[in-house]
Amino acid sequence: MAPPKGSAAYKKKDGILALSRDSQSVSWTPITPPGSQPTVTLSVKSITNLQQTPASSPKVMLKIFAQSPGAPAPVTHVFSFTSASQARAEADAIKDALSKAIQAAQAGTLAPAAPGGVSSSAAMAIASAVSSTLGAGKDTSTLYDDDQLKSNVELQQSLLKANPSLSKTFMESLRTKPDSISNSQFTSQFWSSRAHLLRAHAIERSQTRGAYNVLSTIKPRTEENTIKLSISKEQIQLIFSQHELVKRAYDENVPKLSEEVFWSRFFQSRLFKKLKGEKILEADPTDAVLDKYLALDEDLERSRRILAAHIPHIIDVEGNEQNHSQRKGNQPDFSMRPTSVDRVPIIRTLNSLSEKIMSHVAPNDIDPSEPIGMDEETFNSLALRDLQADAEENRIILNIKDQGRFFSSDKADDTSADALLYSHQDPNEVLRSIRADLASKGADVDLASAIGVDDDSSDSDSGEPHPSHVGSKASLRGATTRLFAAIAQQRAQNEDLSLTGLSSAQAASTCDLSATIFDRLSLTHATTTEFLHHFWLAFLSGDPLRAEEIARLVETLDRAMDRIRAVADDAEAERLAEVEKLKKQVRDHYERTHKKLAFQPDAVKGGAKVVNQLMGPTVTAIGVALRKYREALLQEEDVQS
């Protein structure tokens, strides 16, 4: 079957638009001069979107968006079909063939049919137009680039599986999107605003669990008076890498002993307790095979590493003991005396194990180009500065005779306004005024009443408002209110939801709505916000070719308003059902006891009122978008008329 082609004009020049035989590229060739080579060739892998004029339009045009690798934005190519009778058929044939070719190019990296009744063609919108996965060996600086994240289909699928709320929002937005927005365009826009989520998920996936103290995690359990223990191959490998003594015992005794018998005897032996750092007791069972390894020093390798490290004697406690013994006189502090392994086995065991684990971790703060050995900073930290001579001063001495004139302005600025005010007052006059005030109050002066504080008084004693001052009841009440409000706010911010066993989504308030209604409301809000984002991008682009797309988005926003009203109606129906239930309980109580219970239907919260309050800003945003669209539409009609 011959590939589709048609007569089309490009930049006001007539030519032929045709798809290649392998369906990997589309090219446009001018008809003049005859025998010309194609001047426009677009690879199918570089095509990000296709747009075609509707059937009601008299002009038949096909708009192709192509983005080459490394380009910041796609380039548009508009082809106008010029055939008098077959223009529409040729355009449809080329568009259908291109759509199939794009889907075939993406089929290798797309997921199967998505759950929830969405077909496989809809699930293909998960991919961007150019699908690529991050392979091994690439520079890690580009792994978290926005373009790489938005084109990584496998990462997007993994994030959707790990985040059910985001997956639900994506599938609902995909289901309710207008037909004018292609799947690739919708997906590109959807992930462009969520690149931070993809980056965080990629970092989370790249992290791997490091080594850990494996012996402390292995604990036998008792079932039906039988001790049972489960151990994996990974744990056995960790035991061998962390404890050379166990590996040696395993090599020397297996297959003389079967693996099951060896591990069963090992986890009940004294050697196991020694390696864990526990103290060996006389009552512990003995083992003729494994007890001979108790006398062996497991830290031989550690000793070799210490000798190879050339630890300075100033911090080497054992080295000081050998070179400068302090057996005479007062003994050093307990922390400075080397002790035997049997005294505190747990400390030495944990320290040795920590050194082994950290020795396999590559440091990230060392420059590989620096020489191996003690650096200058370490040498300076170990140097005995008290024994060094004073460093020669290298400075220029300035001899200033009158230093006061250089700092007079600073002293004036440091003087406060109160100090300047008090400096103009006569201390004798101030003291005379204070003595006169105290003499008028009498011998017994109550300073609290003198400044207006009266604990027995009430602010409502008189209708006249009292001026607020320090120590008044109004000031104390206000301070108490602000203090408790700050405590409540700090407690709400620092509340740890993980201690309650609930997730943050479960612990969030549903605003007196049922869980089902609140989930529907959250999903409706997310999808509406997504379509508002699409609307403003298309509306503010100023592209006249996107007028049909904007009209479809307006219809989608109208349907979003219908969905909000439907949620409000269902919420009100639930509230009324709860009211009827409570009324029935009141009637039943009256029939049993002949006593009426006070019941107020308004006490039952929730319903349409709460939904309208929560969705108020969204409804306002939709109204603004619709109003701006109608104003622009009227202006366009006035210009055309």
XYZ file of C-alpha atoms in Angstrom, residues 31-345:
315
model
C 6.365 21.438 -7.268
C 8.447 24.226 -8.847
C 10.954 23.707 -10.234
C 10.135 20.158 -11.310
C 12.312 17.459 -9.782
C 13.073 19.451 -6.625
C 14.303 17.736 -3.482
C 12.252 17.862 -0.242
C 12.878 21.110 1.580
C 11.091 20.108 4.827
C 11.648 16.677 6.384
C 10.316 15.907 9.855
C 11.143 12.738 11.772
C 8.192 10.976 13.402
C 10.145 10.754 16.672
C 10.485 14.545 16.763
C 6.728 15.221 16.307
C 5.133 16.255 19.607
C 1.624 17.193 18.514
C -0.777 17.277 15.552
C -3.626 19.748 15.034
C -6.162 19.883 12.200
C -8.889 22.363 11.382
C -12.424 21.084 12.143
C -14.692 19.686 9.445
C -16.887 22.808 9.531
C -13.960 25.051 8.551
C -13.714 25.911 4.827
C -9.904 25.792 4.995
C -8.152 22.471 5.444
C -4.888 22.878 7.357
C -2.622 20.501 9.283
C -0.322 21.874 11.962
C 2.663 19.738 12.972
C 4.718 20.468 16.130
C 8.272 19.114 15.882
C 11.017 19.461 18.481
C 14.549 18.405 17.656
C 16.840 17.052 20.404
C 18.255 19.889 22.462
C 15.738 22.470 21.213
C 14.070 24.505 23.985
C 10.604 24.516 22.342
C 8.851 22.774 19.450
C 8.685 24.402 16.004
C 5.317 24.615 14.206
C 4.807 23.767 10.546
C 1.441 24.660 8.953
C 0.426 22.919 5.708
C -2.668 24.116 3.768
C -4.204 21.476 1.486
C -5.064 22.918 -1.934
C -6.905 20.116 -3.695
C -10.321 21.269 -4.901
C -12.178 17.999 -4.178
C -9.872 15.760 -2.079
C -8.362 18.242 0.377
C -10.243 16.933 3.431
C -9.654 13.271 2.565
C -5.930 13.802 1.957
C -5.511 15.691 5.237
C -7.368 13.002 7.208
C -5.319 10.228 5.620
C -1.992 11.901 6.398
C -3.027 12.769 9.967
C -4.253 9.226 10.678
C -1.075 7.728 9.257
C 1.093 10.092 11.296
C -0.873 9.324 14.477
C -0.389 5.595 13.978
C 3.311 6.085 13.274
C 3.756 8.155 16.462
C 1.894 5.563 18.521
C 3.970 2.770 16.977
C 7.173 4.616 17.900
C 5.974 4.975 21.487
C 4.489 1.481 21.823
C 7.763 -0.032 23.010
C 7.840 2.068 26.185
C 4.149 2.467 26.966
C 2.242 0.655 29.695
C -0.687 -1.758 29.150
C -4.262 -0.691 29.550
C -4.736 1.418 32.640
C -7.160 0.313 35.350
C -10.557 1.852 35.770
C -11.912 1.226 32.304
C -9.466 3.459 30.407
C -8.353 1.889 27.130
C -4.754 1.256 26.114
C -4.810 4.222 23.743
C -5.670 6.475 26.681
C -2.921 4.944 28.780
C -0.475 5.896 26.027
C -0.841 9.493 27.167
C 1.475 8.642 30.038
C 4.399 8.995 27.637
C 5.713 12.203 26.186
C 6.073 12.621 22.450
C 9.715 11.564 22.509
C 10.003 8.580 24.864
C 13.355 7.752 26.311
C 14.535 6.110 29.460
C 17.516 7.035 31.540
C 20.139 4.417 30.833
C 23.096 3.442 32.877
C 26.365 5.184 32.247
C 24.962 8.652 31.660
C 26.186 11.662 33.508
C 24.387 11.910 36.836
C 24.137 15.690 36.453
C 21.577 15.174 33.669
C 19.578 12.437 35.384
C 17.376 14.928 37.205
C 16.980 17.435 34.376
C 13.379 18.489 33.725
C 13.439 17.323 30.108
C 14.846 13.935 31.081
C 12.276 13.512 33.852
C 9.343 14.448 31.609
C 10.482 11.964 28.959
C 11.132 9.079 31.365
C 7.965 7.007 30.937
C 9.039 4.273 33.328
C 9.637 6.817 36.102
C 6.213 8.370 35.526
C 4.521 4.981 35.709
C 6.376 4.170 38.919
C 5.301 7.464 40.492
C 1.667 6.892 39.522
C 1.768 3.445 41.125
C 3.375 4.802 44.285
C 0.996 7.775 44.610
C -2.661 6.654 44.289
C -3.980 10.196 44.721
C -1.864 11.496 41.834
C -2.820 8.488 39.705
C -6.497 9.138 40.336
C -6.081 12.813 39.393
C -4.210 11.885 36.200
C -6.771 9.317 35.045
C -9.743 11.564 35.851
C -8.180 14.524 34.044
C -7.359 12.286 31.100
C -10.920 10.979 30.969
C -12.556 14.410 31.071
C -10.106 16.333 28.872
C -11.443 17.928 25.659
C -10.807 16.181 22.366
C -8.891 19.175 21.044
C -5.986 18.371 23.415
C -3.954 15.402 22.265
C -2.693 12.764 24.663
C 0.944 13.768 24.257
C 0.139 17.445 24.769
C -1.900 16.711 27.880
C 0.813 14.473 29.334
C 3.568 16.974 28.640
C 1.614 19.736 30.360
C 0.629 17.473 33.260
C 4.197 16.487 34.125
C 5.703 19.908 33.410
C 4.039 21.239 36.562
C 5.050 18.152 38.580
C 8.717 17.834 37.699
C 9.623 18.199 41.372
C 7.605 15.083 42.204
C 9.383 13.111 39.485
C 12.763 14.334 40.709
C 12.015 13.377 44.319
C 10.773 9.944 43.226
C 13.881 9.394 41.085
C 16.132 10.271 44.019
C 14.150 7.946 46.284
C 14.493 5.062 43.818
C 18.218 5.617 43.413
C 18.828 5.182 47.128
C 19.843 1.743 48.339
C 20.089 0.332 51.828
C 23.604 0.208 53.177
C 25.241 -2.293 55.473
C 23.866 -2.752 58.992
C 24.498 -4.828 62.098
C 22.956 -8.021 60.801
C 23.451 -10.143 63.940
C 21.302 -7.799 66.021
C 18.371 -8.249 63.626
C 18.379 -12.050 63.682
C 16.222 -13.230 66.561
C 14.948 -16.795 67.030
C 11.280 -17.365 67.779
C 9.545 -20.153 69.705
C 6.681 -22.007 68.046
C 5.111 -25.089 69.660
C 8.040 -25.492 72.091
C 10.456 -25.442 69.153
C 13.006 -22.716 68.461
C 12.781 -21.605 64.838
C 14.963 -19.180 62.942
C 14.769 -17.824 59.407
C 17.789 -16.359 57.623
C 18.207 -15.209 54.040
C 21.149 -15.430 51.665
C 21.688 -11.682 51.861
C 22.003 -11.878 55.637
C 24.527 -14.711 55.359
C 26.632 -12.630 52.964
C 26.532 -9.701 55.392
C 27.612 -11.958 58.272
C 30.587 -13.201 56.249
C 31.609 -9.657 55.230
C 31.305 -8.231 58.767
C 32.756 -11.163 60.729
C 35.763 -12.911 59.231
C 35.721 -15.369 62.132
C 32.329 -16.761 61.085
C 33.495 -17.126 57.498
C 36.572 -19.015 58.692
C 34.493 -21.333 60.870
C 32.117 -21.937 57.978
C 34.941 -22.811 55.553
C 36.562 -25.199 58.016
C 33.424 -27.063 59.139
C 31.132 -27.146 56.095
C 30.469 -29.636 54.474
C 31.585 -31.736 57.480
C 28.454 -30.284 59.007
C 25.445 -29.482 56.894
C 24.546 -25.836 56.505
C 21.364 -26.240 58.556
C 23.250 -27.855 61.436
C 26.069 -25.273 61.283
C 23.770 -22.260 61.463
C 21.573 -23.888 64.091
C 24.591 -24.515 66.340
C 26.094 -21.102 65.604
C 23.060 -19.092 66.742
C 22.980 -21.063 70.019
C 26.722 -20.934 70.680
C 28.868 -18.715 72.844
C 30.584 -17.442 69.715
C 27.330 -15.831 68.599
C 26.998 -14.011 71.926
C 30.599 -12.844 71.751
C 30.187 -11.406 68.276
C 27.016 -9.623 69.360
C 28.897 -8.087 72.294
C 26.969 -9.885 75.007
C 28.624 -11.192 78.133
C 29.208 -14.949 78.169
C 27.810 -16.691 81.262
C 28.694 -20.024 82.801
C 25.191 -21.314 82.124
C 25.488 -20.796 78.387
C 25.670 -24.054 76.404
C 29.048 -25.153 75.081
C 29.900 -26.327 71.607
C 32.957 -28.448 70.917
C 33.260 -27.218 67.337
C 32.633 -23.487 67.689
C 34.052 -22.818 71.141
C 37.611 -23.184 69.835
C 37.115 -19.950 67.881
C 36.427 -17.972 71.065
C 40.130 -17.561 71.780
C 40.862 -16.229 68.304
C 41.108 -12.480 67.906
C 38.602 -11.249 65.364
C 40.222 -7.829 65.365
C 43.476 -8.915 63.720
C 42.438 -7.163 60.536
C 41.479 -4.105 62.550
C 44.900 -4.098 64.214
C 46.575 -4.263 60.831
C 44.511 -1.315 59.649
C 45.461 0.660 62.750
C 49.151 -0.004 62.212
C 48.842 0.948 58.563
C 47.027 4.174 59.428
C 50.014 5.633 61.357
C 47.922 7.041 64.166
C 49.777 9.836 65.989
C 50.881 8.815 69.469
C 49.183 11.854 70.956
C 45.808 10.172 70.421
C 46.919 6.521 70.524
C 46.182 5.329 74.069
C 47.839 1.928 73.609
C 50.891 3.534 72.020
C 51.297 5.841 75.005
C 51.059 2.845 77.311
C 53.938 1.157 75.511
C 56.196 4.168 75.099
C 55.475 6.125 78.267
C 54.046 3.960 80.999
C 52.420 5.667 83.994
C 52.530 2.796 86.447
C 53.997 5.054 89.104
C 52.013 7.833 90.681
C 48.378 8.509 90.061
C 46.711 6.439 87.365
C 45.206 8.152 84.357
C 41.474 8.633 84.130
C 39.381 5.546 83.368
C 38.609 6.840 79.895
C 42.349 7.083 79.156
C 43.276 3.553 80.289
C 43.062 0.674 77.796
C 40.792 -2.055 79.094
C 40.424 -5.697 78.222
C 37.775 -6.927 75.852
C 35.986 -8.841 78.590
C 35.281 -5.724 80.650
C 32.957 -3.957 78.224
C 32.501 -6.273 75.216
